[in-house]
């Protein structure tokens, strides 16, 4: 049949793997003696001087289609060969990739080849960065015209699965200040080790980010994961980042309320013989803690204080509402915490998103770890009172200890 004059060849382009063998050894006093050792030394696939190692010096070409993982680049070699004695004309080769959501044209050129002589071929190499998991179908189509003027067309389908290489989980921790700590847990769920080339957080426009994955030693930082950043199969690694609102956003308390976009993780890795993969997560979002209409935070507090000795703290009061507030401060003593100063004093009017710094003095009559509580703010406009307990904790110690004689 004239429709069989064109043959189609498809081969996935992947890196070779190092050849492995199964060394067989025995002790010298065993029956084979040094026979196994001599055979392994004569084996061209073994490493000279280390014949007992499974890893060899030779490379093995891929024996099957292999696994394709999300974030890797799929490369394939396509060859259309005229296997007949007839010359064909107007040859058009087209390669499309069908995913669950879209159809992509991967052909390097969509131009028609004028003629294809017998025993000649048309070659093409296609590349595609895989961005979806699940079933993918490579649709290869060829159309051409025979010498008799008959237009023929045929196509082939190559189905393959794209697997997930990494499992990424994130956790958010909100500090007393506006800082946000992000913990990213990354697990290698493939069957081969990975070299983690880069794991970074690209913050949104509201935040600046600081990576907490290095230990400062002199002028240079050392990775907490060591010099060789390998992630073995099914191993998990935890990365930590600290995000701080930019000054122009930190001053506006209402901006960081509700759901805020933190940024996205950018992960780059390499597998066998340097094959690179890259994943970017979607925008990470966190629910900012609700502070109500008035937020009270601590700007300064000592870690340790002496028993029954006054100490100073500095509070920051922020108006998170959309109206002006006229605030009155009341200080209520607890069993262990005693406030120094006048309770019921006027703090004045605070505009929306504005804040004021409030220095206070107090003392503790009980040793140990004590919670600072008992602050009350009253908005005189709405006659609404906001209570603040367990604001922070301070360690109270006795400055003098009786010595036993």
mmCIF file of C-alpha atoms in Angstrom:
data_model
loop_
_atom_site.group_PDB
_atom_site.id
_atom_site.type_symbol
_atom_site.label_atom_id
_atom_site.label_comp_id
_atom_site.label_asym_id
_atom_site.label_seq_id
_atom_site.Cartn_x
_atom_site.Cartn_y
_atom_site.Cartn_z
ATOM 1 C CA UNK A 1 0.000 0.000 0.000
ATOM 2 C CA UNK A 2 1.178 3.490 -0.772
ATOM 3 C CA UNK A 3 0.164 4.578 2.700
ATOM 4 C CA UNK A 4 2.981 2.467 4.126
ATOM 5 C CA UNK A 5 5.840 4.252 2.362
ATOM 6 C CA UNK A 6 6.418 6.526 5.358
ATOM 7 C CA UNK A 7 7.664 5.090 8.638
ATOM 8 C CA UNK A 8 7.707 6.841 11.953
ATOM 9 C CA UNK A 9 10.346 6.556 14.692
ATOM 10 C CA UNK A 10 10.093 8.099 18.152
ATOM 11 C CA UNK A 11 12.699 7.955 20.918
ATOM 12 C CA UNK A 12 12.787 9.766 24.231
ATOM 13 C CA UNK A 13 16.056 11.585 24.846
ATOM 14 C CA UNK A 14 17.319 10.900 28.350
ATOM 15 C CA UNK A 15 20.706 10.787 30.006
ATOM 16 C CA UNK A 16 22.373 7.357 30.289
ATOM 17 C CA UNK A 17 22.947 5.722 33.655
ATOM 18 C CA UNK A 18 26.089 4.269 35.183
ATOM 19 C CA UNK A 19 26.366 0.533 34.655
ATOM 20 C CA UNK A 20 26.074 -1.576 37.787
ATOM 21 C CA UNK A 21 27.206 -5.148 38.219
ATOM 22 C CA UNK A 22 26.824 -7.776 40.901
ATOM 23 C CA UNK A 23 30.235 -8.581 42.376
ATOM 24 C CA UNK A 24 30.766 -12.148 43.554
ATOM 25 C CA UNK A 25 33.576 -12.711 46.039
ATOM 26 C CA UNK A 26 34.810 -15.411 48.374
ATOM 27 C CA UNK A 27 37.599 -15.936 50.852
ATOM 28 C CA UNK A 28 40.982 -17.221 49.669
ATOM 29 C CA UNK A 29 40.598 -20.483 51.556
ATOM 30 C CA UNK A 30 37.291 -21.267 49.780
ATOM 31 C CA UNK A 31 37.191 -23.694 46.867
ATOM 32 C CA UNK A 32 37.194 -21.081 44.040
ATOM 33 C CA UNK A 33 40.276 -19.404 45.502
ATOM 34 C CA UNK A 34 41.070 -16.206 43.616
ATOM 35 C CA UNK A 35 39.001 -17.186 40.553
ATOM 36 C CA UNK A 36 36.246 -14.639 41.206
ATOM 37 C CA UNK A 37 38.769 -11.905 41.869
ATOM 38 C CA UNK A 38 40.579 -12.555 38.564
ATOM 39 C CA UNK A 39 37.304 -12.613 36.642
ATOM 40 C CA UNK A 40 36.229 -9.267 38.091
ATOM 41 C CA UNK A 41 39.616 -7.725 37.252
ATOM 42 C CA UNK A 42 39.193 -8.874 33.655
ATOM 43 C CA UNK A 43 35.640 -7.501 33.480
ATOM 44 C CA UNK A 44 35.814 -4.221 31.490
ATOM 45 C CA UNK A 45 32.763 -2.810 33.341
ATOM 46 C CA UNK A 46 34.401 -2.773 36.788
ATOM 47 C CA UNK A 47 36.511 0.013 38.258
ATOM 48 C CA UNK A 48 40.172 -0.854 38.307
ATOM 49 C CA UNK A 49 41.361 -1.236 41.870
ATOM 50 C CA UNK A 50 37.800 -1.302 43.213
ATOM 51 C CA UNK A 51 36.334 -4.320 41.472
ATOM 52 C CA UNK A 52 34.112 -5.200 44.442
ATOM 53 C CA UNK A 53 32.042 -2.032 44.010
ATOM 54 C CA UNK A 54 28.710 -2.380 42.225
ATOM 55 C CA UNK A 55 29.170 0.916 40.392
ATOM 56 C CA UNK A 56 31.050 0.636 37.108
ATOM 57 C CA UNK A 57 32.766 3.015 34.696
ATOM 58 C CA UNK A 58 30.531 2.305 31.711
ATOM 59 C CA UNK A 59 27.304 4.021 30.750
ATOM 60 C CA UNK A 60 24.057 2.228 29.971
ATOM 61 C CA UNK A 61 21.604 3.598 27.433
ATOM 62 C CA UNK A 62 17.953 3.810 28.553
ATOM 63 C CA UNK A 63 16.210 0.471 28.168
ATOM 64 C CA UNK A 64 12.651 1.820 28.435
ATOM 65 C CA UNK A 65 10.661 5.034 28.392
ATOM 66 C CA UNK A 66 11.428 5.661 32.077
ATOM 67 C CA UNK A 67 9.677 7.948 34.514
ATOM 68 C CA UNK A 68 8.870 11.575 33.809
ATOM 69 C CA UNK A 69 8.458 13.886 36.784
ATOM 70 C CA UNK A 70 6.736 17.208 37.154
ATOM 71 C CA UNK A 71 9.174 20.075 36.636
ATOM 72 C CA UNK A 72 11.528 18.143 34.355
ATOM 73 C CA UNK A 73 12.068 18.807 30.647
ATOM 74 C CA UNK A 74 10.639 16.139 28.350
ATOM 75 C CA UNK A 75 12.807 15.724 25.236
ATOM 76 C CA UNK A 76 12.103 13.431 22.319
ATOM 77 C CA UNK A 77 13.670 12.623 18.963
ATOM 78 C CA UNK A 78 11.251 12.220 16.038
ATOM 79 C CA UNK A 79 12.271 10.750 12.687
ATOM 80 C CA UNK A 80 10.083 10.300 9.609
ATOM 81 C CA UNK A 81 11.693 7.920 7.116
ATOM 82 C CA UNK A 82 10.778 7.238 3.481
ATOM 83 C CA UNK A 83 11.133 3.461 3.385
ATOM 84 C CA UNK A 84 9.943 3.037 -0.203
ATOM 85 C CA UNK A 85 11.371 3.495 -3.713
ATOM 86 C CA UNK A 86 9.033 6.405 -4.405
ATOM 87 C CA UNK A 87 9.553 10.076 -3.822
ATOM 88 C CA UNK A 88 6.865 11.818 -1.781
ATOM 89 C CA UNK A 89 6.059 15.521 -1.644
ATOM 90 C CA UNK A 90 4.579 18.157 0.646
ATOM 91 C CA UNK A 91 5.468 16.394 3.860
ATOM 92 C CA UNK A 92 4.173 18.011 7.038
ATOM 93 C CA UNK A 93 5.236 16.642 10.429
ATOM 94 C CA UNK A 94 3.347 17.786 13.487
ATOM 95 C CA UNK A 95 3.759 16.892 17.164
ATOM 96 C CA UNK A 96 1.206 17.923 19.787
ATOM 97 C CA UNK A 97 1.087 17.172 23.485
ATOM 98 C CA UNK A 98 -2.351 16.623 24.957
ATOM 99 C CA UNK A 99 -2.750 17.092 28.714
ATOM 100 C CA UNK A 100 -5.827 17.054 30.886
ATOM 101 C CA UNK A 101 -6.287 20.812 30.444
ATOM 102 C CA UNK A 102 -4.681 21.876 27.163
ATOM 103 C CA UNK A 103 -3.152 20.852 23.850
ATOM 104 C CA UNK A 104 0.317 22.174 23.027
ATOM 105 C CA UNK A 105 2.129 22.278 19.697
ATOM 106 C CA UNK A 106 5.716 21.076 20.210
ATOM 107 C CA UNK A 107 6.913 21.076 16.592
ATOM 108 C CA UNK A 108 9.982 23.197 16.042
ATOM 109 C CA UNK A 109 8.740 24.132 12.556
ATOM 110 C CA UNK A 110 5.309 23.936 10.947
ATOM 111 C CA UNK A 111 6.654 24.428 7.423
ATOM 112 C CA UNK A 112 6.008 21.840 4.754
ATOM 113 C CA UNK A 113 8.984 19.917 3.377
ATOM 114 C CA UNK A 114 8.856 20.039 -0.425
ATOM 115 C CA UNK A 115 10.029 16.495 -1.128
ATOM 116 C CA UNK A 116 11.436 13.404 0.578
ATOM 117 C CA UNK A 117 13.500 11.029 -1.518
ATOM 118 C CA UNK A 118 13.671 7.269 -0.932
ATOM 119 C CA UNK A 119 15.737 6.210 2.113
ATOM 120 C CA UNK A 120 15.757 9.806 3.330
ATOM 121 C CA UNK A 121 14.322 11.087 6.579
ATOM 122 C CA UNK A 122 13.095 14.196 8.345
ATOM 123 C CA UNK A 123 14.411 14.614 11.888
ATOM 124 C CA UNK A 124 13.135 16.805 14.673
ATOM 125 C CA UNK A 125 13.864 17.191 18.385
ATOM 126 C CA UNK A 126 11.145 18.535 20.672
ATOM 127 C CA UNK A 127 11.447 19.864 24.214
ATOM 128 C CA UNK A 128 8.762 20.645 26.763
ATOM 129 C CA UNK A 129 8.937 21.599 30.436
ATOM 130 C CA UNK A 130 6.327 19.438 32.130
ATOM 131 C CA UNK A 131 4.003 21.552 34.286
ATOM 132 C CA UNK A 132 1.106 19.166 34.908
ATOM 133 C CA UNK A 133 0.849 15.753 36.521
ATOM 134 C CA UNK A 134 -1.262 12.909 35.200
ATOM 135 C CA UNK A 135 -1.733 11.380 31.771
ATOM 136 C CA UNK A 136 -0.014 13.010 28.778
ATOM 137 C CA UNK A 137 -0.505 11.927 25.157
ATOM 138 C CA UNK A 138 2.053 12.802 22.499
ATOM 139 C CA UNK A 139 0.181 13.002 19.178
ATOM 140 C CA UNK A 140 2.463 12.676 16.144
ATOM 141 C CA UNK A 141 0.895 13.266 12.722
ATOM 142 C CA UNK A 142 2.328 13.109 9.182
ATOM 143 C CA UNK A 143 0.678 14.197 5.961
ATOM 144 C CA UNK A 144 2.227 13.833 2.485
ATOM 145 C CA UNK A 145 1.413 13.510 -1.216
ATOM 146 C CA UNK A 146 2.369 10.490 -3.326
ATOM 147 C CA UNK A 147 3.609 10.604 -6.922
ATOM 148 C CA UNK A 148 0.081 9.753 -8.046
ATOM 149 C CA UNK A 149 -1.175 12.947 -6.370
ATOM 150 C CA UNK A 150 -2.953 11.124 -3.553
ATOM 151 C CA UNK A 151 -2.877 12.922 -0.235
ATOM 152 C CA UNK A 152 -2.274 10.583 2.697
ATOM 153 C CA UNK A 153 -2.321 11.179 6.407
ATOM 154 C CA UNK A 154 -1.625 9.104 9.490
ATOM 155 C CA UNK A 155 -0.855 9.666 13.134
ATOM 156 C CA UNK A 156 0.354 7.799 16.205
ATOM 157 C CA UNK A 157 -0.274 8.236 19.904
ATOM 158 C CA UNK A 158 2.261 7.819 22.698
ATOM 159 C CA UNK A 159 0.802 7.871 26.187
ATOM 160 C CA UNK A 160 2.871 8.431 29.325
ATOM 161 C CA UNK A 161 2.320 9.405 32.941
ATOM 162 C CA UNK A 162 3.863 12.432 34.655
ATOM 163 C CA UNK A 163 4.589 11.735 38.311
ATOM 164 C CA UNK A 164 4.984 13.991 41.306
ATOM 165 C CA UNK A 165 8.660 14.201 42.414
ATOM 166 C CA UNK A 166 8.307 16.142 45.649
ATOM 167 C CA UNK A 167 5.802 16.434 48.446
ATOM 168 C CA UNK A 168 5.751 19.998 49.781
ATOM 169 C CA UNK A 169 4.015 20.954 53.025
ATOM 170 C CA UNK A 170 4.043 24.403 54.611
ATOM 171 C CA UNK A 171 3.313 25.710 58.099
ATOM 172 C CA UNK A 172 3.009 29.310 59.275
ATOM 173 C CA UNK A 173 3.935 30.629 62.705
ATOM 174 C CA UNK A 174 2.924 34.153 63.747
ATOM 175 C CA UNK A 175 5.266 35.981 66.108
ATOM 176 C CA UNK A 176 4.215 38.590 68.686
ATOM 177 C CA UNK A 177 5.411 41.184 66.225
ATOM 178 C CA UNK A 178 4.318 41.260 62.585
ATOM 179 C CA UNK A 179 6.966 38.692 61.671
ATOM 180 C CA UNK A 180 5.835 35.460 60.054
ATOM 181 C CA UNK A 181 7.898 32.260 60.130
ATOM 182 C CA UNK A 182 7.380 29.807 57.283
ATOM 183 C CA UNK A 183 8.416 26.166 57.631
ATOM 184 C CA UNK A 184 8.566 24.239 54.341
ATOM 185 C CA UNK A 185 8.828 20.443 54.536
ATOM 186 C CA UNK A 186 10.117 18.947 51.275
ATOM 187 C CA UNK A 187 10.103 15.167 50.789
ATOM 188 C CA UNK A 188 11.721 13.268 47.911
ATOM 189 C CA UNK A 189 9.056 10.756 46.801
ATOM 190 C CA UNK A 190 11.037 9.404 43.836
ATOM 191 C CA UNK A 191 13.202 6.277 43.854
ATOM 192 C CA UNK A 192 16.526 8.048 43.271
ATOM 193 C CA UNK A 193 18.509 10.649 45.249
ATOM 194 C CA UNK A 194 18.298 14.336 44.413
ATOM 195 C CA UNK A 195 20.812 17.131 44.638
ATOM 196 C CA UNK A 196 18.947 20.156 45.983
ATOM 197 C CA UNK A 197 20.477 22.998 44.021
ATOM 198 C CA UNK A 198 18.199 25.757 45.300
ATOM 199 C CA UNK A 199 15.236 26.112 47.625
ATOM 200 C CA UNK A 200 14.258 29.760 47.977
ATOM 201 C CA UNK A 201 11.212 31.797 48.891
ATOM 202 C CA UNK A 202 10.190 34.606 46.561
ATOM 203 C CA UNK A 203 8.237 36.972 48.847
ATOM 204 C CA UNK A 204 5.265 39.037 47.816
ATOM 205 C CA UNK A 205 5.485 42.807 47.535
ATOM 206 C CA UNK A 206 4.430 43.220 51.187
ATOM 207 C CA UNK A 207 7.315 41.295 52.761
ATOM 208 C CA UNK A 208 11.075 41.002 53.000
ATOM 209 C CA UNK A 209 12.428 37.496 53.568
ATOM 210 C CA UNK A 210 15.400 36.161 55.517
ATOM 211 C CA UNK A 211 16.540 32.562 55.041
ATOM 212 C CA UNK A 212 17.254 30.718 58.289
ATOM 213 C CA UNK A 213 18.923 27.679 56.732
ATOM 214 C CA UNK A 214 22.553 28.648 57.297
ATOM 215 C CA UNK A 215 24.841 28.987 60.298
ATOM 216 C CA UNK A 216 27.122 32.017 60.241
ATOM 217 C CA UNK A 217 30.764 30.999 60.701
ATOM 218 C CA UNK A 218 32.989 33.986 60.163
ATOM 219 C CA UNK A 219 32.370 35.780 56.888
ATOM 220 C CA UNK A 220 30.634 32.834 55.236
ATOM 221 C CA UNK A 221 27.507 30.908 56.095
ATOM 222 C CA UNK A 222 27.435 27.119 56.326
ATOM 223 C CA UNK A 223 24.318 25.255 55.301
ATOM 224 C CA UNK A 224 22.506 23.498 58.125
ATOM 225 C CA UNK A 225 22.261 20.456 55.832
ATOM 226 C CA UNK A 226 26.013 20.093 55.349
ATOM 227 C CA UNK A 227 28.251 20.488 52.322
ATOM 228 C CA UNK A 228 26.610 17.747 50.235
ATOM 229 C CA UNK A 229 23.007 18.797 49.750
ATOM 230 C CA UNK A 230 21.565 15.408 48.778
ATOM 231 C CA UNK A 231 18.045 14.271 49.522
ATOM 232 C CA UNK A 232 17.680 10.503 49.573
ATOM 233 C CA UNK A 233 14.448 8.756 48.477
ATOM 234 C CA UNK A 234 11.600 9.287 50.984
ATOM 235 C CA UNK A 235 13.763 11.627 53.074
ATOM 236 C CA UNK A 236 12.309 14.926 54.271
ATOM 237 C CA UNK A 237 14.091 18.222 54.749
ATOM 238 C CA UNK A 238 12.761 21.282 56.570
ATOM 239 C CA UNK A 239 13.497 24.828 55.425
ATOM 240 C CA UNK A 240 12.751 27.893 57.553
ATOM 241 C CA UNK A 241 12.166 31.489 56.469
ATOM 242 C CA UNK A 242 11.369 34.687 58.362
ATOM 243 C CA UNK A 243 9.179 37.292 56.674
ATOM 244 C CA UNK A 244 8.893 40.864 57.871
ATOM 245 C CA UNK A 245 6.414 43.407 56.492
ATOM 246 C CA UNK A 246 8.023 46.273 54.632
ATOM 247 C CA UNK A 247 8.015 49.542 56.509
ATOM 248 C CA UNK A 248 5.317 51.101 54.332
ATOM 249 C CA UNK A 249 2.964 48.187 55.115
ATOM 250 C CA UNK A 250 3.965 47.649 58.749
ATOM 251 C CA UNK A 251 2.781 51.159 59.597
ATOM 252 C CA UNK A 252 -0.685 50.392 58.248
ATOM 253 C CA UNK A 253 -2.238 47.916 60.636
ATOM 254 C CA UNK A 254 -5.298 47.320 58.487
ATOM 255 C CA UNK A 255 -3.309 46.155 55.466
ATOM 256 C CA UNK A 256 -2.120 42.898 57.037
ATOM 257 C CA UNK A 257 -5.517 41.850 58.350
ATOM 258 C CA UNK A 258 -7.269 38.839 56.852
ATOM 259 C CA UNK A 259 -5.741 36.628 54.156
ATOM 260 C CA UNK A 260 -2.379 37.818 52.902
ATOM 261 C CA UNK A 261 -0.177 36.459 50.127
ATOM 262 C CA UNK A 262 3.235 35.457 51.469
ATOM 263 C CA UNK A 263 5.032 34.436 48.266
ATOM 264 C CA UNK A 264 5.995 31.224 46.492
ATOM 265 C CA UNK A 265 8.691 28.592 46.835
ATOM 266 C CA UNK A 266 11.181 28.061 44.001
ATOM 267 C CA UNK A 267 12.771 24.594 44.081
ATOM 268 C CA UNK A 268 15.561 23.468 41.723
ATOM 269 C CA UNK A 269 17.129 20.005 41.850
ATOM 270 C CA UNK A 270 19.328 17.693 39.808
ATOM 271 C CA UNK A 271 19.132 13.925 39.423
ATOM 272 C CA UNK A 272 21.349 11.340 37.707
ATOM 273 C CA UNK A 273 24.074 12.884 35.533
ATOM 274 C CA UNK A 274 22.818 16.418 36.080
ATOM 275 C CA UNK A 275 19.249 16.229 34.768
ATOM 276 C CA UNK A 276 17.598 19.370 36.118
ATOM 277 C CA UNK A 277 14.088 19.822 37.437
ATOM 278 C CA UNK A 278 12.300 22.885 38.729
ATOM 279 C CA UNK A 279 9.072 23.471 40.613
ATOM 280 C CA UNK A 280 7.368 26.648 41.706
ATOM 281 C CA UNK A 281 4.498 26.452 44.136
ATOM 282 C CA UNK A 282 1.376 28.537 43.790
ATOM 283 C CA UNK A 283 1.166 31.687 45.893
ATOM 284 C CA UNK A 284 1.249 30.742 49.568
ATOM 285 C CA UNK A 285 -1.423 32.401 51.677
ATOM 286 C CA UNK A 286 -1.873 32.665 55.406
ATOM 287 C CA UNK A 287 -4.643 33.982 57.597
ATOM 288 C CA UNK A 288 -3.304 36.917 59.573
ATOM 289 C CA UNK A 289 -4.244 36.737 63.258
ATOM 290 C CA UNK A 290 -7.218 38.861 64.237
ATOM 291 C CA UNK A 291 -6.411 41.627 66.685
ATOM 292 C CA UNK A 292 -9.849 43.198 66.938
ATOM 293 C CA UNK A 293 -10.195 46.941 66.883
ATOM 294 C CA UNK A 294 -7.189 47.609 69.126
ATOM 295 C CA UNK A 295 -3.913 45.717 69.072
ATOM 296 C CA UNK A 296 -1.511 45.742 72.006
ATOM 297 C CA UNK A 297 2.014 44.418 71.463
ATOM 298 C CA UNK A 298 5.277 44.635 73.370
ATOM 299 C CA UNK A 299 8.225 46.546 71.981
ATOM 300 C CA UNK A 300 10.548 46.042 74.970
ATOM 301 C CA UNK A 301 10.521 43.707 77.958
ATOM 302 C CA UNK A 302 13.409 42.244 79.985
ATOM 303 C CA UNK A 303 13.913 38.486 80.078
ATOM 304 C CA UNK A 304 14.758 38.326 83.773
ATOM 305 C CA UNK A 305 13.839 40.696 86.622
ATOM 306 C CA UNK A 306 14.485 40.792 90.361
ATOM 307 C CA UNK A 307 11.833 39.975 92.907
ATOM 308 C CA UNK A 308 9.938 43.028 94.254
ATOM 309 C CA UNK A 309 12.019 45.423 92.145
ATOM 310 C CA UNK A 310 10.270 47.667 89.591
ATOM 311 C CA UNK A 311 11.114 47.094 85.917
ATOM 312 C CA UNK A 312 10.117 48.838 82.705
ATOM 313 C CA UNK A 313 8.284 47.581 79.650
ATOM 314 C CA UNK A 314 7.187 49.412 76.503
ATOM 315 C CA UNK A 315 3.841 48.657 74.888
ATOM 316 C CA UNK A 316 2.642 49.597 71.430
ATOM 317 C CA UNK A 317 -1.062 50.323 70.966
ATOM 318 C CA UNK A 318 -2.377 50.261 67.386
ATOM 319 C CA UNK A 319 -5.811 51.318 66.183
ATOM 320 C CA UNK A 320 -6.857 48.543 63.756
ATOM 321 C CA UNK A 321 -10.336 49.930 63.163
ATOM 322 C CA UNK A 322 -11.546 52.453 60.607
ATOM 323 C CA UNK A 323 -12.542 55.095 63.140
ATOM 324 C CA UNK A 324 -10.782 57.379 65.595
ATOM 325 C CA UNK A 325 -10.629 56.124 69.188
ATOM 326 C CA UNK A 326 -10.330 58.023 72.473
ATOM 327 C CA UNK A 327 -8.612 55.564 74.816
ATOM 328 C CA UNK A 328 -8.353 55.311 78.600
ATOM 329 C CA UNK A 329 -5.811 52.955 80.228
ATOM 330 C CA UNK A 330 -6.632 50.980 83.378
ATOM 331 C CA UNK A 331 -4.057 48.810 85.186
ATOM 332 C CA UNK A 332 -5.420 45.978 87.341
ATOM 333 C CA UNK A 333 -3.122 44.183 89.770
ATOM 334 C CA UNK A 334 -3.038 40.391 89.841
ATOM 335 C CA UNK A 335 -1.826 37.956 92.493
ATOM 336 C CA UNK A 336 1.786 38.329 91.389
ATOM 337 C CA UNK A 337 1.914 41.407 89.132
ATOM 338 C CA UNK A 338 1.596 44.930 90.584
ATOM 339 C CA UNK A 339 1.458 47.985 88.325
ATOM 340 C CA UNK A 340 3.206 51.222 89.276
ATOM 341 C CA UNK A 341 1.572 54.449 88.185
ATOM 342 C CA UNK A 342 -1.850 56.030 87.771
ATOM 343 C CA UNK A 343 -4.683 53.830 86.536
ATOM 344 C CA UNK A 344 -7.488 55.366 84.510
ATOM 345 C CA UNK A 345 -5.380 57.930 82.702
ATOM 346 C CA UNK A 346 -6.298 59.361 79.329
ATOM 347 C CA UNK A 347 -4.182 58.276 76.369
ATOM 348 C CA UNK A 348 -5.833 60.642 73.933
ATOM 349 C CA UNK A 349 -7.219 60.137 70.472
ATOM 350 C CA UNK A 350 -5.702 57.551 68.124
ATOM 351 C CA UNK A 351 -6.456 57.801 64.401
ATOM 352 C CA UNK A 352 -7.189 54.727 62.212
ATOM 353 C CA UNK A 353 -4.032 52.643 61.560
ATOM 354 C CA UNK A 354 -2.073 54.938 63.901
ATOM 355 C CA UNK A 355 -0.167 53.734 66.949
ATOM 356 C CA UNK A 356 1.386 55.098 70.095
ATOM 357 C CA UNK A 357 4.216 53.912 72.313
ATOM 358 C CA UNK A 358 3.398 53.484 75.991
ATOM 359 C CA UNK A 359 6.155 53.011 78.652
ATOM 360 C CA UNK A 360 4.941 51.275 81.837
ATOM 361 C CA UNK A 361 6.470 50.256 85.153
ATOM 362 C CA UNK A 362 5.556 47.214 87.271
ATOM 363 C CA UNK A 363 6.948 44.694 89.757
ATOM 364 C CA UNK A 364 6.387 41.084 90.712
ATOM 365 C CA UNK A 365 5.888 39.765 94.232
ATOM 366 C CA UNK A 366 6.224 36.086 93.293
ATOM 367 C CA UNK A 367 9.254 34.219 91.975
ATOM 368 C CA UNK A 368 9.280 32.056 88.857
ATOM 369 C CA UNK A 369 7.855 32.514 85.388
ATOM 370 C CA UNK A 370 5.080 35.095 85.667
ATOM 371 C CA UNK A 371 2.517 36.223 83.110
ATOM 372 C CA UNK A 372 1.952 39.933 82.644
ATOM 373 C CA UNK A 373 -1.777 40.621 82.768
ATOM 374 C CA UNK A 374 -4.300 43.208 83.880
ATOM 375 C CA UNK A 375 -4.243 45.908 81.181
ATOM 376 C CA UNK A 376 -7.597 47.365 80.123
ATOM 377 C CA UNK A 377 -8.232 49.852 77.309
ATOM 378 C CA UNK A 378 -11.595 51.627 77.101
ATOM 379 C CA UNK A 379 -12.857 53.485 74.065
ATOM 380 C CA UNK A 380 -14.853 56.407 75.491
ATOM 381 C CA UNK A 381 -16.722 56.945 72.211
ATOM 382 C CA UNK A 382 -18.378 53.495 72.191
ATOM 383 C CA UNK A 383 -17.935 52.739 75.922
ATOM 384 C CA UNK A 384 -16.221 49.499 74.904
ATOM 385 C CA UNK A 385 -13.483 47.907 77.021
ATOM 386 C CA UNK A 386 -10.689 45.704 75.623
ATOM 387 C CA UNK A 387 -8.978 43.321 78.053
ATOM 388 C CA UNK A 388 -5.346 42.187 77.672
ATOM 389 C CA UNK A 389 -4.128 39.280 79.782
ATOM 390 C CA UNK A 390 -1.131 36.992 79.355
ATOM 391 C CA UNK A 391 0.577 39.609 77.227
ATOM 392 C CA UNK A 392 4.018 38.149 77.856
ATOM 393 C CA UNK A 393 6.005 36.218 80.425
ATOM 394 C CA UNK A 394 8.964 37.253 82.512
ATOM 395 C CA UNK A 395 11.293 35.258 84.752
ATOM 396 C CA UNK A 396 11.376 36.610 88.310
ATOM 397 C CA UNK A 397 14.412 35.683 90.435
ATOM 398 C CA UNK A 398 15.502 36.513 93.964
ATOM 399 C CA UNK A 399 18.551 38.834 93.902
ATOM 400 C CA UNK A 400 19.898 37.418 97.164
ATOM 401 C CA UNK A 401 19.973 33.870 98.466
ATOM 402 C CA UNK A 402 20.446 32.932 102.109
ATOM 403 C CA UNK A 403 23.569 30.847 102.584
ATOM 404 C CA UNK A 404 23.500 27.884 104.864
ATOM 405 C CA UNK A 405 26.133 28.052 107.547
#
